[in-house]
Short mmCIF file of C-alpha atoms in Angstrom, two decimals:
data_model
loop_
_atom_site.label_atom_id
_atom_site.label_comp_id
_atom_site.label_asym_id
_atom_site.label_seq_id
_atom_site.Cartn_x
_atom_site.Cartn_y
_atom_site.Cartn_z
CA MET I 1 -34.25 80.86 16.49
CA VAL I 2 -34.34 80.31 12.61
CA LYS I 3 -30.71 81.00 12.59
CA LYS I 4 -30.10 78.04 14.99
CA ALA I 5 -32.71 75.73 13.45
CA GLY I 6 -30.94 76.30 10.00
CA ILE I 7 -27.78 74.62 11.15
CA LEU I 8 -28.94 71.12 10.44
CA LEU I 9 -30.46 71.94 7.27
CA LEU I 10 -27.39 73.82 5.93
CA VAL I 11 -25.29 70.69 7.03
CA ALA I 12 -27.70 68.53 5.08
CA ILE I 13 -27.64 70.97 1.88
CA LEU I 14 -23.77 70.76 2.02
CA LEU I 15 -23.91 66.85 2.40
CA LEU I 16 -21.46 67.05 5.30
CA PRO I 17 -20.34 63.41 6.23
CA LEU I 18 -20.58 64.41 9.87
CA GLN I 19 -22.47 65.73 12.86
CA VAL I 20 -21.82 69.13 14.13
CA TYR I 21 -20.54 69.17 17.66
CA ALA I 22 -18.31 71.83 19.37
CA GLY I 23 -15.05 70.89 19.23
CA SER I 24 -15.18 67.72 17.24
CA PHE I 25 -17.01 68.34 13.88
CA GLY I 26 -15.26 67.86 10.56
CA LYS I 27 -13.32 65.03 11.48
CA GLY I 28 -14.79 62.64 8.98
CA ASP I 29 -13.87 65.07 6.25
CA THR I 30 -10.34 63.89 5.50
CA SER I 31 -9.31 65.76 2.22
CA GLY I 32 -11.31 68.99 2.37
CA THR I 33 -13.68 69.46 -0.73
CA PRO I 34 -12.60 73.10 -2.25
CA GLY I 35 -15.89 75.30 -1.90
CA GLN I 36 -17.42 73.22 0.98
CA TRP I 37 -18.00 75.23 4.18
CA TYR I 38 -19.05 74.37 7.63
CA VAL I 39 -20.84 76.20 10.31
CA GLY I 40 -19.69 75.56 13.90
CA LEU I 41 -22.19 74.87 16.53
CA THR I 42 -24.10 77.76 17.73
CA PRO I 43 -23.23 79.08 21.28
CA THR I 44 -25.97 78.62 23.88
CA ASP I 45 -25.98 82.48 24.39
CA VAL I 46 -25.25 84.32 21.23
CA ASP I 47 -24.22 88.17 21.74
CA SER I 48 -25.39 90.13 18.98
CA SER I 49 -22.41 92.39 19.07
CA LYS I 50 -20.16 89.57 18.14
CA SER I 51 -19.45 89.09 14.37
CA PRO I 52 -19.53 85.64 12.67
CA VAL I 53 -15.92 84.55 12.20
CA VAL I 54 -14.80 82.63 9.10
CA PHE I 55 -11.76 80.97 9.31
CA VAL I 56 -9.65 80.20 6.09
CA HIS I 57 -6.49 77.97 5.76
CA GLY I 58 -3.27 78.14 3.98
CA LEU I 59 -1.15 76.30 1.68
CA ASN I 60 -1.53 72.32 1.38
CA SER I 61 -4.14 72.50 4.17
CA SER I 62 -7.92 72.27 4.67
CA SER I 63 -10.35 73.52 7.18
CA HIS I 64 -9.13 70.75 9.46
CA THR I 65 -6.31 73.14 10.55
CA TRP I 66 -8.44 74.98 12.81
CA TRP I 67 -9.58 72.05 15.14
CA LYS I 68 -7.38 68.99 14.39
CA ASP I 69 -4.50 69.40 17.00
CA ASN I 70 -5.92 73.18 17.42
CA ASP I 71 -8.21 74.56 20.05
CA MET I 72 -9.12 77.69 17.86
CA TYR I 73 -12.54 76.42 17.19
CA GLN I 74 -13.20 75.27 20.66
CA ILE I 75 -12.15 78.79 22.20
CA ALA I 76 -14.04 80.66 19.92
CA TYR I 77 -17.09 78.48 20.55
CA ASN I 78 -16.33 79.03 24.33
CA HIS I 79 -16.26 82.83 24.01
CA GLY I 80 -19.82 82.80 22.38
CA PHE I 81 -18.61 83.27 18.77
CA GLU I 82 -20.56 81.95 15.60
CA THR I 83 -18.14 80.50 13.47
CA ALA I 84 -17.58 78.93 9.81
CA PHE I 85 -14.92 77.17 8.02
CA ILE I 86 -14.11 77.07 4.42
CA ASN I 87 -12.06 74.64 2.30
CA LEU I 88 -10.21 76.20 -0.44
CA TYR I 89 -8.02 74.63 -3.40
CA PRO I 90 -4.93 73.56 -1.26
CA THR I 91 -2.49 74.01 -4.31
CA LYS I 92 -3.99 76.79 -6.34
CA ASN I 93 -3.07 80.51 -6.56
CA MET I 94 -4.71 83.60 -4.91
CA TRP I 95 -6.61 84.33 -8.05
CA ASP I 96 -8.47 80.95 -8.19
CA ASN I 97 -8.81 80.84 -4.40
CA GLY I 98 -9.91 84.48 -4.28
CA LYS I 99 -12.55 83.93 -6.81
CA LEU I 100 -13.90 80.69 -4.98
CA LEU I 101 -13.54 82.42 -1.61
CA ALA I 102 -15.63 85.54 -2.63
CA GLU I 103 -18.70 83.22 -3.85
CA LYS I 104 -18.46 81.62 -0.41
CA LEU I 105 -18.28 84.49 1.72
CA LYS I 106 -21.42 85.89 -0.13
CA GLN I 107 -23.14 82.56 0.91
CA ILE I 108 -21.90 82.72 4.46
CA TYR I 109 -22.83 86.40 4.87
CA GLU I 110 -26.46 85.74 3.44
CA TYR I 111 -26.57 82.68 6.04
CA PHE I 112 -25.62 84.75 9.16
CA GLY I 113 -27.38 87.76 7.78
CA GLU I 114 -24.30 90.14 8.81
CA GLU I 115 -20.92 91.16 8.16
CA LEU I 116 -18.09 88.52 8.77
CA VAL I 117 -14.71 88.75 10.08
CA VAL I 118 -12.13 86.68 8.33
CA VAL I 119 -9.38 85.21 10.37
CA ALA I 120 -6.79 83.58 7.76
CA HIS I 121 -3.64 81.79 8.47
CA SER I 122 -0.43 81.94 6.07
CA LYS I 123 -1.41 81.86 2.27
CA GLY I 124 -4.94 82.06 3.36
CA GLY I 125 -4.46 85.71 4.02
CA ILE I 126 -3.47 86.17 0.38
CA ASP I 127 -6.26 84.39 -0.76
CA ALA I 128 -8.67 86.20 1.54
CA GLN I 129 -7.27 89.76 0.36
CA SER I 130 -7.68 88.69 -3.41
CA ALA I 131 -11.44 87.93 -2.52
CA LEU I 132 -11.84 91.24 -1.06
CA VAL I 133 -9.86 93.38 -3.53
CA HIS I 134 -10.10 91.73 -6.92
CA TYR I 135 -13.42 89.73 -6.67
CA GLN I 136 -15.81 92.00 -4.84
CA ALA I 137 -16.39 90.17 -1.46
CA SER I 138 -15.77 93.52 0.63
CA PRO I 139 -19.42 94.15 1.24
CA TYR I 140 -19.61 90.66 2.93
CA VAL I 141 -16.68 91.31 5.54
CA ASP I 142 -15.98 93.75 8.21
CA ARG I 143 -12.32 93.16 8.47
CA LEU I 144 -9.48 90.72 7.96
CA ILE I 145 -6.89 89.10 10.46
CA THR I 146 -4.14 87.53 9.12
CA LEU I 147 -1.77 85.14 11.08
CA SER I 148 1.84 84.98 9.48
CA THR I 149 0.69 85.48 5.87
CA PRO I 150 3.45 86.01 3.52
CA HIS I 151 2.02 89.16 1.97
CA HIS I 152 5.36 89.73 0.05
CA GLY I 153 5.99 85.89 -0.96
CA SER I 154 8.09 83.56 0.73
CA GLN I 155 11.81 83.02 0.07
CA LEU I 156 11.35 79.35 0.48
CA ALA I 157 9.24 79.39 -2.69
CA ASP I 158 11.98 80.92 -4.72
CA LEU I 159 14.29 78.20 -3.47
CA ALA I 160 11.74 75.58 -4.46
CA TYR I 161 11.70 76.80 -8.13
CA SER I 162 15.34 77.12 -8.26
CA SER I 163 17.47 74.90 -10.71
CA TRP I 164 19.06 72.81 -7.59
CA ALA I 165 15.90 72.40 -5.72
CA GLY I 166 13.16 72.77 -8.28
CA TRP I 167 13.14 69.16 -9.21
CA LEU I 168 12.97 68.00 -5.59
CA ALA I 169 9.97 70.18 -5.08
CA ASP I 170 8.43 68.55 -8.06
CA ILE I 171 9.28 64.90 -6.72
CA LEU I 172 7.82 65.91 -3.45
CA GLY I 173 4.41 67.29 -5.00
CA SER I 174 5.23 70.71 -3.92
CA LYS I 175 5.59 72.24 -7.39
CA ASN I 176 2.27 73.71 -8.00
CA PRO I 177 0.42 77.04 -8.83
CA ALA I 178 0.23 77.88 -5.26
CA VAL I 179 3.89 77.68 -4.46
CA TYR I 180 4.79 79.28 -7.74
CA SER I 181 2.58 82.29 -7.02
CA LEU I 182 4.54 82.66 -3.67
CA GLN I 183 7.66 83.25 -5.43
CA THR I 184 8.69 86.75 -4.12
CA GLY I 185 8.93 87.95 -7.59
CA TYR I 186 5.17 86.82 -8.55
CA MET I 187 4.12 88.50 -5.14
CA ASN I 188 5.74 91.82 -6.13
CA ASN I 189 3.42 91.66 -9.02
CA PHE I 190 0.31 90.87 -6.96
CA ARG I 191 1.33 93.60 -4.62
CA SER I 192 1.53 96.43 -7.50
CA GLN I 193 -1.99 95.27 -8.64
CA THR I 194 -3.38 95.08 -5.15
CA ASP I 195 -2.02 97.71 -3.08
CA SER I 196 -3.03 100.53 -5.68
CA HIS I 197 -6.62 99.06 -6.02
CA ALA I 198 -9.53 101.19 -5.18
CA ASN I 199 -10.89 98.52 -2.90
CA VAL I 200 -7.85 98.05 -0.76
CA TYR I 201 -8.99 100.30 2.04
CA LYS I 202 -12.28 99.01 2.26
CA ASP I 203 -11.67 96.29 4.79
CA PRO I 204 -9.08 97.09 7.78
CA ILE I 205 -6.40 94.49 7.92
CA PHE I 206 -4.45 93.20 11.24
CA THR I 207 -1.59 91.27 11.08
CA PHE I 208 0.37 88.90 13.15
CA GLY I 209 3.90 87.83 12.77
CA GLY I 210 6.20 85.02 14.38
CA THR I 211 9.92 84.87 15.24
CA GLY I 212 10.23 81.26 16.81
CA TRP I 213 11.78 78.53 14.62
CA GLY I 214 13.04 76.39 17.30
CA THR I 215 16.57 74.89 18.18
CA PHE I 216 19.04 72.79 15.78
CA GLY I 217 17.26 69.83 14.96
CA THR I 218 13.56 71.00 15.48
CA SER I 219 11.19 70.74 12.44
CA LEU I 220 11.13 74.37 11.67
CA TYR I 221 14.74 74.99 12.24
CA TRP I 222 16.18 74.63 8.83
CA GLY I 223 13.42 76.92 7.30
CA GLY I 224 14.21 79.61 10.03
CA LEU I 225 18.04 79.30 9.24
CA TYR I 226 17.27 79.73 5.38
CA LEU I 227 15.20 82.77 6.25
CA SER I 228 17.32 84.31 8.97
CA SER I 229 19.42 86.46 6.43
CA TYR I 230 16.07 88.24 5.73
CA GLY I 231 15.43 88.99 9.21
CA ALA I 232 13.20 87.47 12.14
CA ASN I 233 10.95 84.67 10.91
CA ASP I 234 8.73 81.95 12.39
CA GLY I 235 10.51 79.20 10.17
CA ALA I 236 8.40 79.91 6.97
CA VAL I 237 7.63 83.42 6.77
CA THR I 238 9.56 86.35 7.69
CA VAL I 239 8.19 89.06 10.01
CA ALA I 240 9.02 91.76 7.17
CA ASN I 241 6.94 89.69 4.63
CA SER I 242 3.92 89.40 7.34
CA ARG I 243 3.50 93.13 7.11
CA LEU I 244 1.49 95.66 5.08
CA PRO I 245 2.22 99.23 5.16
CA TYR I 246 -1.57 100.05 5.58
CA ALA I 247 -2.42 97.45 7.95
CA GLN I 248 -2.25 97.29 11.76
CA GLU I 249 0.41 94.87 13.27
CA VAL I 250 -1.35 93.49 16.39
CA LYS I 251 1.53 91.27 17.83
CA VAL I 252 4.91 89.82 16.80
CA ALA I 253 5.78 87.11 18.99
CA ASP I 254 7.94 84.05 19.87
CA TRP I 255 5.33 81.74 17.75
CA ASN I 256 6.54 79.36 14.97
CA HIS I 257 4.60 79.15 11.80
CA SER I 258 2.20 76.26 13.25
CA GLU I 259 1.92 77.70 16.62
CA ILE I 260 0.54 81.09 15.36
CA ARG I 261 -2.66 79.43 14.12
CA LEU I 262 -3.66 77.96 17.65
CA GLY I 263 -6.47 79.58 19.67
CA SER I 264 -4.33 79.40 22.65
CA SER I 265 -1.51 81.30 20.97
CA THR I 266 -3.56 84.29 19.38
CA PHE I 267 -7.22 84.29 19.92
CA ARG I 268 -6.90 86.36 23.15
CA LEU I 269 -5.01 89.01 21.16
CA PHE I 270 -7.56 89.38 18.36
CA ASP I 271 -10.88 88.53 19.94
CA GLN I 272 -11.57 92.31 20.66
CA TYR I 273 -11.57 92.99 16.74
CA LEU I 274 -14.53 90.42 16.43
CA TYR I 275 -17.18 92.57 17.63
CA GLU I 276 -19.55 94.54 15.35
CA ASN I 277 -19.44 97.67 17.34
CA GLN I 278 -15.80 97.87 17.67
CA THR I 279 -14.64 101.23 16.77
CA VAL I 280 -11.98 100.89 14.20
CA THR I 281 -9.66 103.96 13.71
CA ALA I 282 -9.71 105.44 10.13
CA TYR I 283 -7.73 102.86 8.02
CA LYS I 284 -4.60 104.73 7.20
CA THR I 285 -3.86 105.76 10.76
CA LEU I 286 -3.52 102.15 11.74
CA ALA I 287 -0.21 101.74 9.62
CA GLU I 288 2.86 101.18 11.34
CA PRO I 289 6.00 101.89 9.32
CA MET I 290 7.52 99.03 8.00
CA ASP I 291 11.24 100.61 8.67
CA ARG I 292 11.09 99.13 12.14
CA GLN I 293 12.31 96.16 10.43
CA LYS I 294 13.47 97.04 6.95
CA HIS I 295 12.02 94.88 4.26
CA GLN I 296 15.19 93.18 2.70
CA THR I 297 14.99 92.80 -1.04
CA SER I 298 18.59 91.29 -1.74
CA PRO I 299 18.79 87.55 -1.62
CA PRO I 300 21.22 85.84 1.08
CA THR I 301 24.69 85.24 0.01
CA ASP I 302 25.62 82.70 2.58
CA ARG I 303 24.42 79.61 1.26
CA TYR I 304 25.77 76.97 -1.34
CA TYR I 305 23.49 74.41 -2.95
CA ARG I 306 24.06 71.09 -4.98
CA GLY I 307 21.41 68.45 -5.89
CA GLY I 308 20.58 65.41 -8.07
CA THR I 309 19.48 61.91 -8.05
CA TYR I 310 21.57 58.78 -7.49
CA LYS I 311 21.44 55.07 -6.99
CA GLY I 312 23.55 53.38 -4.26
CA SER I 313 26.06 56.19 -3.31
CA THR I 314 27.35 59.53 -4.39
CA SER I 315 29.26 62.41 -2.94
CA GLU I 316 29.41 66.16 -2.98
CA ASN I 317 32.14 68.46 -2.51
CA PHE I 318 32.07 71.94 -0.96
CA ALA I 319 34.82 74.49 0.10
CA VAL I 320 35.25 76.33 3.71
CA GLU I 321 37.16 79.48 3.15
CA ASN I 322 39.17 81.03 6.03
CA HIS I 323 37.45 82.86 8.68
CA VAL I 324 34.15 80.85 8.56
CA THR I 325 32.96 80.66 12.38
CA GLU I 326 30.20 78.09 11.85
CA ALA I 327 28.76 76.29 8.88
CA THR I 328 25.64 74.23 9.04
CA VAL I 329 25.23 71.44 6.54
CA ASN I 330 21.77 70.12 5.45
CA TRP I 331 20.85 67.14 3.22
CA ILE I 332 17.38 67.28 2.09
CA SER I 333 15.64 64.38 0.41
CA GLU I 334 12.62 61.92 0.67
CA ARG I 335 14.62 59.35 2.54
CA GLU I 336 14.77 59.18 6.29
CA ASN I 337 17.37 56.57 6.70
CA THR I 338 20.24 57.92 4.30
CA GLU I 339 23.60 57.04 5.49
CA LEU I 340 25.75 60.13 5.58
CA THR I 341 29.50 60.56 6.40
CA LEU I 342 31.00 64.25 6.18
CA ILE I 343 34.70 64.24 5.82
CA GLY I 344 36.64 67.35 6.54
CA PRO I 345 40.15 68.53 5.03
CA ASP I 346 42.09 67.16 7.91
CA GLY I 347 40.45 63.54 7.16
CA ASN I 348 38.21 63.69 10.49
CA LYS I 349 34.68 62.04 9.73
CA HIS I 350 31.31 63.29 11.17
CA SER I 351 28.20 61.35 11.11
CA SER I 352 26.12 62.43 13.76
CA PHE I 353 23.52 64.11 11.75
CA GLU I 354 20.10 65.27 13.24
CA VAL I 355 16.96 63.99 11.04
CA THR I 356 13.61 65.75 11.42
CA PRO I 357 10.82 65.81 8.81
CA ALA I 358 10.56 68.90 6.79
CA SER I 359 7.65 71.19 8.30
CA SER I 360 7.82 73.57 5.47
CA LYS I 361 4.43 73.02 3.04
CA ILE I 362 6.72 73.76 0.28
CA PHE I 363 8.90 70.55 0.98
CA GLN I 364 6.19 68.67 2.73
CA GLY I 365 7.32 64.80 2.64
CA ALA I 366 11.00 65.58 2.80
CA TYR I 367 13.46 64.96 5.63
CA HIS I 368 16.24 67.32 6.95
CA HIS I 369 19.50 65.62 7.74
CA SER I 370 21.52 68.55 9.54
CA ILE I 371 25.00 68.83 11.21
CA GLN I 372 26.55 71.99 12.72
CA LEU I 373 30.24 72.67 12.38
CA ASN I 374 31.87 75.35 14.85
CA GLN I 375 35.13 76.68 13.49
CA PRO I 376 35.29 74.25 10.48
CA ALA I 377 38.76 73.57 9.04
CA LYS I 378 39.35 75.47 5.96
CA GLY I 379 39.60 73.80 2.65
CA GLU I 380 37.71 71.10 0.61
CA TRP I 381 34.87 69.13 2.54
CA THR I 382 33.38 65.86 1.05
CA LEU I 383 29.70 64.61 1.89
CA GLN I 384 29.25 60.87 1.14
CA ALA I 385 25.75 59.36 0.76
CA ALA I 386 24.31 55.88 0.51
CA SER I 387 20.86 54.90 -0.25
CA PRO I 388 19.18 52.29 -2.70
CA GLU I 389 17.78 55.67 -4.53
CA GLU I 390 17.47 59.05 -3.51
CA HIS I 391 16.69 62.58 -4.73
CA TYR I 392 18.49 65.28 -2.86
CA LEU I 393 19.48 68.81 -2.20
CA LEU I 394 22.62 69.70 -0.16
CA SER I 395 22.52 73.11 1.35
CA VAL I 396 25.55 74.68 3.14
CA HIS I 397 25.20 77.86 5.31
CA TYR I 398 28.11 79.92 6.12
CA GLN I 399 28.80 82.31 8.91
CA SER I 400 31.68 84.23 7.18
CA PRO I 401 33.01 87.66 6.20
CA VAL I 402 32.79 86.71 2.65
CA ASN I 403 28.94 87.13 2.63
CA GLN I 404 29.18 90.91 3.15
CA ASP I 405 31.38 91.18 -0.04
CA LEU I 406 28.57 89.46 -2.25
CA ASP I 407 25.32 91.45 -3.27
CA LEU I 408 22.97 90.33 -5.78
CA THR I 409 20.89 93.16 -7.45
CA VAL I 410 18.70 92.85 -10.38
CA ASN I 411 17.66 96.40 -11.90
CA LYS I 412 14.71 97.30 -14.29
CA ASN I 413 16.74 96.35 -17.49
CA MET I 414 17.32 92.64 -15.98
CA GLU I 415 20.87 93.57 -15.66
CA VAL I 416 22.50 91.42 -12.56
CA SER I 417 25.22 92.57 -10.54
CA ILE I 418 26.93 90.26 -8.04
CA LEU I 419 29.52 92.14 -6.06
CA ALA I 420 29.02 94.66 -3.13
CA GLN I 421 30.52 98.08 -3.64
CA HIS I 422 33.56 97.36 -1.70
CA GLN I 423 35.12 94.02 -1.37
CA GLN I 424 37.10 93.39 2.18
CA THR I 425 37.84 89.58 1.83
CA ILE I 426 37.54 88.33 -1.83
CA ASP I 427 39.55 88.98 -5.09
CA GLN I 428 37.03 90.13 -7.29
CA ASN I 429 39.20 89.56 -10.28
CA LYS I 430 38.88 85.62 -9.55
CA VAL I 431 35.23 85.51 -9.24
CA LYS I 432 33.26 83.37 -11.84
CA ALA I 433 29.62 82.61 -12.13
CA ASP I 434 27.23 80.28 -13.89
CA ILE I 435 23.70 81.85 -14.13
CA ARG I 436 20.60 79.94 -14.86
CA LEU I 437 17.29 81.69 -15.62
CA ASP I 438 14.13 79.48 -15.29
CA TYR I 439 10.88 80.80 -16.62
CA TYR I 440 7.43 79.49 -17.10
CA LYS I 441 5.20 80.41 -19.90
CA LYS I 442 1.81 78.95 -20.14
CA GLY I 443 2.80 76.17 -17.61
CA LYS I 444 5.95 75.29 -19.97
CA GLN I 445 9.49 75.82 -18.39
CA LYS I 446 12.03 77.65 -20.54
CA THR I 447 15.48 77.94 -19.29
CA LYS I 448 18.66 80.01 -20.26
CA SER I 449 22.09 79.69 -19.08
CA LEU I 450 25.08 81.76 -19.16
CA LYS I 451 28.44 82.00 -17.72
CA TRP I 452 30.16 85.02 -16.28
CA ASN I 453 33.91 83.99 -16.46
CA ASP I 454 35.36 87.35 -15.53
CA LEU I 455 33.99 89.95 -13.27
CA ASN I 456 36.92 92.22 -13.65
CA GLY I 457 35.88 95.56 -15.25
CA SER I 458 32.35 94.00 -15.67
CA SER I 459 30.09 95.45 -13.17
CA SER I 460 26.63 93.82 -14.64
CA LYS I 461 25.54 91.15 -16.90
CA LYS I 462 22.20 91.77 -18.90
CA LEU I 463 19.66 88.59 -19.02
CA ALA I 464 17.21 88.15 -21.77
CA LYS I 465 13.50 88.95 -21.34
CA LEU I 466 11.64 86.07 -22.38
CA GLY I 467 7.96 87.60 -21.85
CA GLU I 468 5.65 88.35 -19.11
CA GLY I 469 5.86 86.12 -16.09
CA THR I 470 8.03 85.17 -13.07
CA TYR I 471 11.85 84.44 -13.69
CA ASN I 472 13.79 82.28 -11.08
CA LEU I 473 17.39 83.03 -11.08
CA THR I 474 19.95 80.76 -9.66
CA ILE I 475 23.62 81.87 -9.68
CA ASN I 476 26.53 79.74 -8.78
CA LEU I 477 29.68 81.47 -7.76
CA LYS I 478 33.24 80.19 -7.43
CA GLY I 479 35.92 82.37 -6.07
CA ILE I 480 39.26 82.97 -4.13
CA THR I 481 39.74 85.18 -0.95
CA LYS I 482 42.61 87.44 -0.50
CA ALA I 483 44.18 84.67 1.42
CA ASN I 484 44.21 82.56 -1.54
CA VAL I 485 41.45 80.22 -0.34
CA PRO I 486 38.63 78.90 -2.48
CA PHE I 487 34.81 79.77 -1.73
CA ASN I 488 31.62 78.59 -3.11
CA ARG I 489 28.20 80.48 -3.09
CA THR I 490 24.72 80.03 -4.64
CA ILE I 491 22.39 82.69 -4.72
CA VAL I 492 18.58 82.26 -5.54
CA THR I 493 16.01 85.07 -6.06
CA SER I 494 13.10 85.67 -8.59
CA VAL I 495 11.69 88.54 -10.33
CA TYR I 496 8.65 89.51 -12.32
CA ILE I 497 8.45 90.88 -15.64
CA ASP I 498 5.07 92.56 -16.65
CA SER I 499 3.60 92.76 -20.24
CA ASN I 500 5.45 95.93 -20.97
CA GLY I 501 8.61 94.26 -20.21
CA ARG I 502 9.40 96.04 -17.02
CA VAL I 503 10.74 94.39 -14.03
CA ILE I 504 8.32 94.88 -10.90
CA LYS I 505 10.20 95.15 -7.54
#
């Protein structure tokens, strides 16, 4: 009874501009104040065996994500679970959010008087694990459930910080500490600090992953297409990156990154883990081998990027080599109504672009203008664009045998190699590369550029180490196939160098 009566007092203490009603509370809080947390309405018949559930949001989001256009809160309430919802910093990294969340989990634990189950979407799962492992929140939590959490980072974050797309992410407000920390290189460092920590086995972790990113023209399609070279994904996070070697994977299904957080999608699959007396098998025995879908570390070699700013009109050219079976052209910008005309080497014009808002939190506010070409003619293509003023990123995705001949690797000495061991379709003596290295030190960007004009007899190129931190590499390739047809590619990746000068992989 004291707990039920305490809800109104808690609301008053937190100065919430709302009333607490099942399924509708919190709708007056439009922004989400970091550190503010809400308690859901107490079910009429609380089962003491059911743990209180704390829901944690992801990148560029707030507690709203659990009840606005989402039935997760309502379903949890209907099933008799007490709930709490926390607002974290929407654009800060896992260290800032982990510290804040740990403080609030202690408060929520003291309010309910029992251990909590944390359910986290996307980056919220990283923030939650940071709180448990690095900020001593483990005593307040019984277990953690993550819904499409990029435990190993997101290759979309690497793209956001690349030389071609970084400025676009900046314009759209997506260049921030949260996105920076989601680069795969940065997350390699986080994993090295976390997975070996003494606290990592104290709270069982249960993971979910999604494989649905829709059909051509849907909002998550482009993210899914970009990530497809890394394996199955939900349009924002790959299945491989949603896994941890010491966690139990509950389910991978045909959810996209937004659907996986819906109560109607996943609640019935994890509600069995929300009970206090639920027996959890010894932590390590829950692990399922990650080799069911090998965690790919090599970045994709099937893309070409260009970007910039213009007023009035501009054009970009790209090559299509022989034996390309399909090419997807995607123009990303802040403009919804750009006039685009694609002209093939045969003079034929294409203007039927699908326009969809970007659903990725990393390019939030942008629009995708996409067109798919089947059996495109080989040679030079031109994309003409017209708009009063526009910032853009052009992406071309190729299905081609050339992709198999390219393989970017970065070793522990920061030596970069570009070619696969054996080339079937390209002339390695005619491949040239421009390499740009972007590095941030104390918030300030440092850039190094170099040319790799002749790969003949040169298997690697050593890059400079500028200090501890994340290094984003953008490599632009030009070459000739053995059929004497030009090709272009852009390869993007990131690595982390620790304080001892070691590359963390």
